[in-house]
PDB file of C-alpha atoms in Angstrom:
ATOM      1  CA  UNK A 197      92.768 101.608  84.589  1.00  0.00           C
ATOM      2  CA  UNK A 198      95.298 100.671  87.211  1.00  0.00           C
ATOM      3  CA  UNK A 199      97.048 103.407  88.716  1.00  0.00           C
ATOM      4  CA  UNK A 200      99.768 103.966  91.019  1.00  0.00           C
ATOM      5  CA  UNK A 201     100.308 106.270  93.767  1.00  0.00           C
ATOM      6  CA  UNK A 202     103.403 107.628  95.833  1.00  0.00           C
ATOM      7  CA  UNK A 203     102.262 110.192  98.348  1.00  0.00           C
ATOM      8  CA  UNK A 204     106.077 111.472 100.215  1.00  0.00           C
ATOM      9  CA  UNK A 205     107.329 113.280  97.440  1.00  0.00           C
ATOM     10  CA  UNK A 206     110.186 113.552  99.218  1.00  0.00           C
ATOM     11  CA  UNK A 207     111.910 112.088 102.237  1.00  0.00           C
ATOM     12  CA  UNK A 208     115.158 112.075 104.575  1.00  0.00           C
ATOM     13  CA  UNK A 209     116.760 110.294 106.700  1.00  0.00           C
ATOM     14  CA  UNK A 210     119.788 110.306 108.576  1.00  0.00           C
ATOM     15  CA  UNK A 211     122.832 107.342 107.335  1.00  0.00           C
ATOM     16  CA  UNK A 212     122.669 103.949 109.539  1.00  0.00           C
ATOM     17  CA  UNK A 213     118.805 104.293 110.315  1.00  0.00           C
ATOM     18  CA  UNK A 214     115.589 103.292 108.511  1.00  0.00           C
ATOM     19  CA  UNK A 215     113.381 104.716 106.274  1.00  0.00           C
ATOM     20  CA  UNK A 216     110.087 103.364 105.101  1.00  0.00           C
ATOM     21  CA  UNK A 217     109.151 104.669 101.551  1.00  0.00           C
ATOM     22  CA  UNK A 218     104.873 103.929 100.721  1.00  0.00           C
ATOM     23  CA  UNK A 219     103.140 103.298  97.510  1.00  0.00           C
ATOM     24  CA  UNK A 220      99.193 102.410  96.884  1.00  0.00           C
ATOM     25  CA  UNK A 221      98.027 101.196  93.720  1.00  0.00           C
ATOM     26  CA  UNK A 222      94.540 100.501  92.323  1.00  0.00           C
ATOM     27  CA  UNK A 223      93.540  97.484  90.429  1.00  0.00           C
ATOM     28  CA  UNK A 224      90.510  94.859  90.016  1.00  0.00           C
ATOM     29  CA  UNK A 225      92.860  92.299  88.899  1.00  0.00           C
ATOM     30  CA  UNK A 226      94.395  89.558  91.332  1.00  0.00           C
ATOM     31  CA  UNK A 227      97.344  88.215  89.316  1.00  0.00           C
ATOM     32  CA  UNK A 228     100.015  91.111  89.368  1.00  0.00           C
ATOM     33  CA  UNK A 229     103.505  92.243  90.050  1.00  0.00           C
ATOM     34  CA  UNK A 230     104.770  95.079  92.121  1.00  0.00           C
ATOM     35  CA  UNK A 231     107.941  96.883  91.847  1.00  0.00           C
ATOM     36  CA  UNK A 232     110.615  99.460  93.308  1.00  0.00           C
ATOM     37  CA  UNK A 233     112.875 101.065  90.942  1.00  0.00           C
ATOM     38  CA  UNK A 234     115.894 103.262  92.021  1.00  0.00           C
ATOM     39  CA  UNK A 235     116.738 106.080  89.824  1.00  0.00           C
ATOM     40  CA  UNK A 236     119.867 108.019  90.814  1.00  0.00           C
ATOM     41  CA  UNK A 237     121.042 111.467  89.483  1.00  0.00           C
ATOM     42  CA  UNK A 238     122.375 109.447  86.422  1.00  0.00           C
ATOM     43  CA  UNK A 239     118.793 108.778  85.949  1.00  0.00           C
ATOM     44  CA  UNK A 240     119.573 105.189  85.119  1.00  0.00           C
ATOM     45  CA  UNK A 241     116.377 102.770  85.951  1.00  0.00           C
ATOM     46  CA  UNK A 242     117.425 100.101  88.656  1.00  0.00           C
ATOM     47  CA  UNK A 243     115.402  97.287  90.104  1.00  0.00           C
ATOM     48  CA  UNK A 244     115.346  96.998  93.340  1.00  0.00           C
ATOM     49  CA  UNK A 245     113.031  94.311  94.693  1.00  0.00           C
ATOM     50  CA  UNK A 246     109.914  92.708  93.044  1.00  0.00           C
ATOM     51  CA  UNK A 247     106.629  90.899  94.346  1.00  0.00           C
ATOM     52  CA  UNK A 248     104.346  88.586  92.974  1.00  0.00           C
ATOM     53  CA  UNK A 249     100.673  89.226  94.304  1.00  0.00           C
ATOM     54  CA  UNK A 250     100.360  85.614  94.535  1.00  0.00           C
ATOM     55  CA  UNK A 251     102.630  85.274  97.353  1.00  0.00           C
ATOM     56  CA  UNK A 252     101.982  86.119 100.830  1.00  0.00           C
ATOM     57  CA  UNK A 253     105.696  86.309 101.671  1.00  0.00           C
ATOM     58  CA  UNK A 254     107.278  89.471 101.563  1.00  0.00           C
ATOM     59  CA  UNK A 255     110.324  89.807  99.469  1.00  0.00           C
ATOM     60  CA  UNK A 256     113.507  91.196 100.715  1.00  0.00           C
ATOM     61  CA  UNK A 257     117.023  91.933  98.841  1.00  0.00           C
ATOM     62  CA  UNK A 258     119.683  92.788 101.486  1.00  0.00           C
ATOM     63  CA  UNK A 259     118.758  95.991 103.376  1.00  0.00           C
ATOM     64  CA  UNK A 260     115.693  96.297 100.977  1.00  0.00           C
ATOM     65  CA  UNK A 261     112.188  94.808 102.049  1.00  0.00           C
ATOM     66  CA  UNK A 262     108.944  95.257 101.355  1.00  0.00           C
ATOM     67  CA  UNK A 263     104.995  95.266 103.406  1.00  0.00           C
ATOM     68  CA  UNK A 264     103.014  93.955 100.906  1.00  0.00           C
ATOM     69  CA  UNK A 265      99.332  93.914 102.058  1.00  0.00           C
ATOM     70  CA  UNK A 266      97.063  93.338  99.535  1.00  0.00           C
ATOM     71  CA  UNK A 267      93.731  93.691 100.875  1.00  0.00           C
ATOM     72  CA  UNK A 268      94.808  97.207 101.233  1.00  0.00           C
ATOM     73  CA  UNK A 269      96.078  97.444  97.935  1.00  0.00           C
ATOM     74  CA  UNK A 270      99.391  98.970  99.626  1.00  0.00           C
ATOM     75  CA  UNK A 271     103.513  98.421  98.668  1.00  0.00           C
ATOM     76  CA  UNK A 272     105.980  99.924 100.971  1.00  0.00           C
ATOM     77  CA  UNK A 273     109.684 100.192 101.164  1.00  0.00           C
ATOM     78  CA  UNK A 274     112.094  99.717 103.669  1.00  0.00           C
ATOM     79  CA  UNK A 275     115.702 100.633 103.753  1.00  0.00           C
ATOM     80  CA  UNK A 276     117.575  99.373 106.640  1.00  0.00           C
ATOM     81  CA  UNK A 277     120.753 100.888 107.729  1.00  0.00           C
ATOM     82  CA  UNK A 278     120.742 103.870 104.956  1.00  0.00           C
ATOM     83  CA  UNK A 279     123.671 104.467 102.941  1.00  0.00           C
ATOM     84  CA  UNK A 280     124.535 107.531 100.975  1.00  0.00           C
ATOM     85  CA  UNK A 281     124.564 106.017  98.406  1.00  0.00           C
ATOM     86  CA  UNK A 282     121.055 105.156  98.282  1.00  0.00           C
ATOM     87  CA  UNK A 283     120.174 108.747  97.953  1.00  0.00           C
ATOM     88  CA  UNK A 284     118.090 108.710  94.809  1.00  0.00           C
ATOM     89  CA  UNK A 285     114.893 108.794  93.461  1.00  0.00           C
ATOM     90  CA  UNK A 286     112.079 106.032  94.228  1.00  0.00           C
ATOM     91  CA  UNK A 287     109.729 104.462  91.553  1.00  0.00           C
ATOM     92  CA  UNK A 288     107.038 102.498  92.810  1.00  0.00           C
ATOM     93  CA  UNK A 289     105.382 100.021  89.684  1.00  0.00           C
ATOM     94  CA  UNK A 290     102.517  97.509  89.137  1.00  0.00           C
ATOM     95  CA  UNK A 291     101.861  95.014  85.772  1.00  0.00           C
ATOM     96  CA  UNK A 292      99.319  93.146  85.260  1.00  0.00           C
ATOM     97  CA  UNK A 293      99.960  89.316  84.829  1.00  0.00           C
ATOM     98  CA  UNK A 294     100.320  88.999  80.597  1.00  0.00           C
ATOM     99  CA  UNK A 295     100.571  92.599  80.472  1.00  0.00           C
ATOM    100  CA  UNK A 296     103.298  94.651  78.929  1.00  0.00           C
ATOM    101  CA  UNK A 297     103.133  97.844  80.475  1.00  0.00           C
ATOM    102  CA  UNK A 298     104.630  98.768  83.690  1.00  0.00           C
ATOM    103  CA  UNK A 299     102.648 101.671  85.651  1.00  0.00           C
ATOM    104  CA  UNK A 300     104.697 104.302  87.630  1.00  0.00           C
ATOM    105  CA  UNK A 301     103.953 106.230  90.317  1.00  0.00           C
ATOM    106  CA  UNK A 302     105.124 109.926  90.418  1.00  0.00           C
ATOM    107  CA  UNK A 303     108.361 109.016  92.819  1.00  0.00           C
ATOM    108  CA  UNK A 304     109.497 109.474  96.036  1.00  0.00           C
ATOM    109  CA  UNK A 305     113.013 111.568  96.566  1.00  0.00           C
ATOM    110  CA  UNK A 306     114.974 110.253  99.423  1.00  0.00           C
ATOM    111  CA  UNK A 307     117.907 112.166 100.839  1.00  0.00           C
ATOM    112  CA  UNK A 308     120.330 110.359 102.843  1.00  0.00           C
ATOM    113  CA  UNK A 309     122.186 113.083 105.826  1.00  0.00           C
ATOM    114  CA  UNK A 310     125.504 112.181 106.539  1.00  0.00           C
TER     115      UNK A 310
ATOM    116  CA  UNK B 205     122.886  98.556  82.035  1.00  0.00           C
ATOM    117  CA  UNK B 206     121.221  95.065  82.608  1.00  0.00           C
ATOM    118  CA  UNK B 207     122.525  94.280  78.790  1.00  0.00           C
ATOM    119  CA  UNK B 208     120.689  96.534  76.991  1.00  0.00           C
ATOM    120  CA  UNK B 209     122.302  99.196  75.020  1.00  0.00           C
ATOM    121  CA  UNK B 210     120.726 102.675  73.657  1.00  0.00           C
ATOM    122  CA  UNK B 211     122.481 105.241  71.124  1.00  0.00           C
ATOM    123  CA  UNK B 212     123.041 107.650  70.919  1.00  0.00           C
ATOM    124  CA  UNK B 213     123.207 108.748  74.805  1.00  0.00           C
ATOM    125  CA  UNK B 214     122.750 112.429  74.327  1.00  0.00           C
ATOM    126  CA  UNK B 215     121.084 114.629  71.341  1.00  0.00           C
ATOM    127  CA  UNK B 216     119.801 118.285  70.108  1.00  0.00           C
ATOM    128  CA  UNK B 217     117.321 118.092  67.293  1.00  0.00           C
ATOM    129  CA  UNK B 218     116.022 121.156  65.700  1.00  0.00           C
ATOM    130  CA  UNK B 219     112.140 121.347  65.239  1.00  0.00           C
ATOM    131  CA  UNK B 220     111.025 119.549  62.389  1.00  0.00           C
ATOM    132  CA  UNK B 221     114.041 117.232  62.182  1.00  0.00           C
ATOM    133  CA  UNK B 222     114.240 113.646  62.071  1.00  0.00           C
ATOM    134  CA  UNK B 223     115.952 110.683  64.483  1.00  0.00           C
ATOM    135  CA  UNK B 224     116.100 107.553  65.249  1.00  0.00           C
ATOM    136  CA  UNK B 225     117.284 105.821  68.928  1.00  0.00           C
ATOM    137  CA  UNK B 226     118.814 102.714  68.866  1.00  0.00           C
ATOM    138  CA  UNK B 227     118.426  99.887  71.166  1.00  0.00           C
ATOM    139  CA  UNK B 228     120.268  96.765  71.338  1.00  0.00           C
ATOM    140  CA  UNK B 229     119.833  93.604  73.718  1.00  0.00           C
ATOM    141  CA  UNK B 230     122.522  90.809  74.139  1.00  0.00           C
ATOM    142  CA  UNK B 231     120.475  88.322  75.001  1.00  0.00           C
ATOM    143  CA  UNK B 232     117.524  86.667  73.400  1.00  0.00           C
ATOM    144  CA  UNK B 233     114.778  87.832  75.330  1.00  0.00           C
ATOM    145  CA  UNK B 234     111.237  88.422  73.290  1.00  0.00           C
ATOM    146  CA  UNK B 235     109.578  91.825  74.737  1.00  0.00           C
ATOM    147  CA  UNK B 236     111.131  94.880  73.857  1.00  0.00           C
ATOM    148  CA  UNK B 237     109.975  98.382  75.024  1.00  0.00           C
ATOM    149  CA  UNK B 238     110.540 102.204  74.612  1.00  0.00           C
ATOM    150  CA  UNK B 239     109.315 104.471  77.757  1.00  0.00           C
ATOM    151  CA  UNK B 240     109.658 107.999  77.875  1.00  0.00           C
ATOM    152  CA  UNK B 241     110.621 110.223  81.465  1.00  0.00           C
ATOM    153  CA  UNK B 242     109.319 113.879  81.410  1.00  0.00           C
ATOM    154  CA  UNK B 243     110.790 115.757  84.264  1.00  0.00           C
ATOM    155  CA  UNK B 244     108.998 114.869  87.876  1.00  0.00           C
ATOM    156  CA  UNK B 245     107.510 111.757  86.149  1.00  0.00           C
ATOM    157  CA  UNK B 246     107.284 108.607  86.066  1.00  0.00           C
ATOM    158  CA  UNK B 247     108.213 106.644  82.908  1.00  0.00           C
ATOM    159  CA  UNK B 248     105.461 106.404  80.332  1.00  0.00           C
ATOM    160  CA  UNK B 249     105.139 103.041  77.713  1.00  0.00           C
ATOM    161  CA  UNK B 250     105.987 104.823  73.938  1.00  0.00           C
ATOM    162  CA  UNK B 251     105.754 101.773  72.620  1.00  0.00           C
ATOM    163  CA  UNK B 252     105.873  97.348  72.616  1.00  0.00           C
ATOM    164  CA  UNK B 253     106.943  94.624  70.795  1.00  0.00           C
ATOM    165  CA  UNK B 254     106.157  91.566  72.015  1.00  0.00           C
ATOM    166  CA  UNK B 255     108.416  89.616  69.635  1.00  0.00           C
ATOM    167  CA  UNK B 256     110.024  90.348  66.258  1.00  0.00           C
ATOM    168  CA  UNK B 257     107.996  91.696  63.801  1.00  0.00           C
ATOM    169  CA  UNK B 258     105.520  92.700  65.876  1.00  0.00           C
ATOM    170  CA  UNK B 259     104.596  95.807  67.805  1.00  0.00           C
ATOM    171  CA  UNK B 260     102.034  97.518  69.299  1.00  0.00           C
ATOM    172  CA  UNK B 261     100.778 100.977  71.003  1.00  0.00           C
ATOM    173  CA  UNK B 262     101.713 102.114  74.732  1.00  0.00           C
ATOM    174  CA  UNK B 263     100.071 105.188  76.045  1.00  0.00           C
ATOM    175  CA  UNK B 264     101.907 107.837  74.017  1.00  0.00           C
ATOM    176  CA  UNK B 265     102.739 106.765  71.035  1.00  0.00           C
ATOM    177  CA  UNK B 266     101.947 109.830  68.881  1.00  0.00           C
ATOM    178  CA  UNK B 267     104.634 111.578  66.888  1.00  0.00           C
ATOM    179  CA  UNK B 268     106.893 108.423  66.804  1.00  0.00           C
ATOM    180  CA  UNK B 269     107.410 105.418  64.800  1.00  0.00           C
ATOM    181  CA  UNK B 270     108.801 101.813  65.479  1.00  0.00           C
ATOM    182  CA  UNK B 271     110.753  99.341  64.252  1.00  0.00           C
ATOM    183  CA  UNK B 272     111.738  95.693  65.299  1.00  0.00           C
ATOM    184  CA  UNK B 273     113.422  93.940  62.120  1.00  0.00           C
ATOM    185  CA  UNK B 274     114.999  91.575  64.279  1.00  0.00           C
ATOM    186  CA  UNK B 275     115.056  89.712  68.106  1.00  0.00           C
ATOM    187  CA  UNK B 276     118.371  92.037  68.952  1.00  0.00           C
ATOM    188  CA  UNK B 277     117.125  95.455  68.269  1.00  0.00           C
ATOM    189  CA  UNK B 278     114.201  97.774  68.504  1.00  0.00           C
ATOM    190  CA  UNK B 279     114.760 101.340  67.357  1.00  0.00           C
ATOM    191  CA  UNK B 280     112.389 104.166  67.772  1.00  0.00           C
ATOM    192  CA  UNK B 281     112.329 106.736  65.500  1.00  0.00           C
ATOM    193  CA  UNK B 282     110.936 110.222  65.650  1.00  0.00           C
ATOM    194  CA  UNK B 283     109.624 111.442  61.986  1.00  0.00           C
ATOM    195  CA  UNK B 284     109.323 115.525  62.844  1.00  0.00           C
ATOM    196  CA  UNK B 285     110.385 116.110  66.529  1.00  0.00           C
ATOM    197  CA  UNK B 286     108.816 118.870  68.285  1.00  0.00           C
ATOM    198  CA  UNK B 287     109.188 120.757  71.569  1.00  0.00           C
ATOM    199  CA  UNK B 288     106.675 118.315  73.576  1.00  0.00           C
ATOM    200  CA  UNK B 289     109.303 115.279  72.514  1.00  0.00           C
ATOM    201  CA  UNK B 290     112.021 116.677  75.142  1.00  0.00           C
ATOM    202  CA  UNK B 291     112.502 113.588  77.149  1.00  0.00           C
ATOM    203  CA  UNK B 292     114.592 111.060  78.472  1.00  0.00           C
ATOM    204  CA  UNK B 293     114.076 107.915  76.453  1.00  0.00           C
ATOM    205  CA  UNK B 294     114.189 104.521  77.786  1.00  0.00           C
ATOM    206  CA  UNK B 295     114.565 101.180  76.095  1.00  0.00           C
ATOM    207  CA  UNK B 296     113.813  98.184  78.398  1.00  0.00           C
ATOM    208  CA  UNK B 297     113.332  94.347  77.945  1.00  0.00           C
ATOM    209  CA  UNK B 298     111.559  91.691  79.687  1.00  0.00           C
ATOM    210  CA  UNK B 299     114.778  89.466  81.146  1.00  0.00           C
ATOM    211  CA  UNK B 300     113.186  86.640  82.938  1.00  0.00           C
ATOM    212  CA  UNK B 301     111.595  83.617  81.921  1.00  0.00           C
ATOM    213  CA  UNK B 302     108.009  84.154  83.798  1.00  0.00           C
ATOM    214  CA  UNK B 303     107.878  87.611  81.156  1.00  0.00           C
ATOM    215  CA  UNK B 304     107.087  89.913  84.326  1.00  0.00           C
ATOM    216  CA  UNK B 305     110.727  91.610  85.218  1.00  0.00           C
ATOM    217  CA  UNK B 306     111.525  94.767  83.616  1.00  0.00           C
ATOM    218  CA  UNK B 307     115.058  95.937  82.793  1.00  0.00           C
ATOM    219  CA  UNK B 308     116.179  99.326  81.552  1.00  0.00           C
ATOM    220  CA  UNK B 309     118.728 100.617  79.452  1.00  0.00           C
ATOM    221  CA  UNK B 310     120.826 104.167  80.687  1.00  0.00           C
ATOM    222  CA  UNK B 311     118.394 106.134  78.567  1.00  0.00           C
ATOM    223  CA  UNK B 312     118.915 108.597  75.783  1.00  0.00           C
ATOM    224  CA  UNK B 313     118.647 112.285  76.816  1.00  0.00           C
ATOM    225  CA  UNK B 314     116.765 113.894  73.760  1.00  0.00           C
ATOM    226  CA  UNK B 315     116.011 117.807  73.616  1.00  0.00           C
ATOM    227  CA  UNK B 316     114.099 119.289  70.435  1.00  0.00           C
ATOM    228  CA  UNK B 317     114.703 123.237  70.151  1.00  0.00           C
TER     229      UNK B 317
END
């Protein structure tokens, strides 16, 4: 069974700098999706960025980007110039191609200090 | 709320009573989904449906019950809640054409007492 793991259970860092959240997974497939979900205190579920495994590219959404190696089976996030408003917690997912579920990792809570 | 709706938001159930959540999708998108968020977890799959009329097992589905009568709306229903059922429920579709993007709903806080 895949599974998903977020080892910084919690991290800060200060607003304007960068913060690099990690995630490794575990999985004999080669056709799969990664993905970062942002949950704040609302607890609302919000994508953030997505990756195919196919690609090599690493995808980016504004001041959201991701290292995708695969080889190392590893998924991290970075957050350029942090906002306080991205103070929240940090899902880390996989699916398998043609699967339905998503598998979460246990989260990562980032603070932001003004 | 990425066009999906869940009711109601918030809800107190007794031991041994009955509910049902609602969810709702404004678009016609085929894969439904209930997850469930204990506190300091990530979300768990309740339960699928792939399309209407069908549906199928996640990884905790005992102690509920699904429906999808029709593309719009998948409701989960819980038959005798207990305790253990205290959750944050999640409804979520699959919004984009390759069926591998994962939108939630704002989630229904449940508590069973």
């Amino acid at each position: 069974a895949q599974t998903v793991t977020q080892s910084q259970p919690e991290m800060s860092v200060q607003e304007a700098e960068t913060v690099t959240l990690s995630c490794t997974y575990d999985t004999s497939e080669s056709d799969y999706y990664l993905f970062w979900y942002k949950q704040p205190p609302s607890r609302q579920m919000i994508l953030v960025i997505r990756q195919e495994a196919y690609k090599q590219q690493n995808a980016t959404e504004n001041r959201f980007s991701v290292n995708f190696q695969k080889a190392a089976k590893s998924f991290s996030l970075k957050i350029s110039d942090s906002q306080l408003g991205d103070a929240a917690m940090y899902f880390c997912a996989y699916k398998d191609q043609g699967a339905q579920k998503l598998v979460f990792g246990q989260g990562t809570r980032l603070t932001i200090n003004p | 709320n990425a066009g999906v709706t869940q009711t109601p938001k918030f809800q107190v159930l007794k031991t041994g009573q009955s509910m049902t959540l609602q969810c709702a999708q404004d678009m016609n998108h085929n894969s439904m989904y209930w997850y469930r968020q204990d506190p300091g977890m990530g979300l768990r799959l309740i339960y699928y449906s792939a399309s209407e009329g069908t549906t199928d097992k996640g990884e905790v589905p005992n102690g509920y019950n699904v429906s999808r009568l029709n593309k719009r709306e998948f409701s989960l229903r819980l038959e005798s809640a207990a305790p253990s059922q205290t959750s944050v429920y999640f409804c979520a579709i699959n919004r984009d054409n390759s069926g591998n993007t994962i939108y939630f709903g704002e989630g229904s806080w449940l508590t069973v007492v």
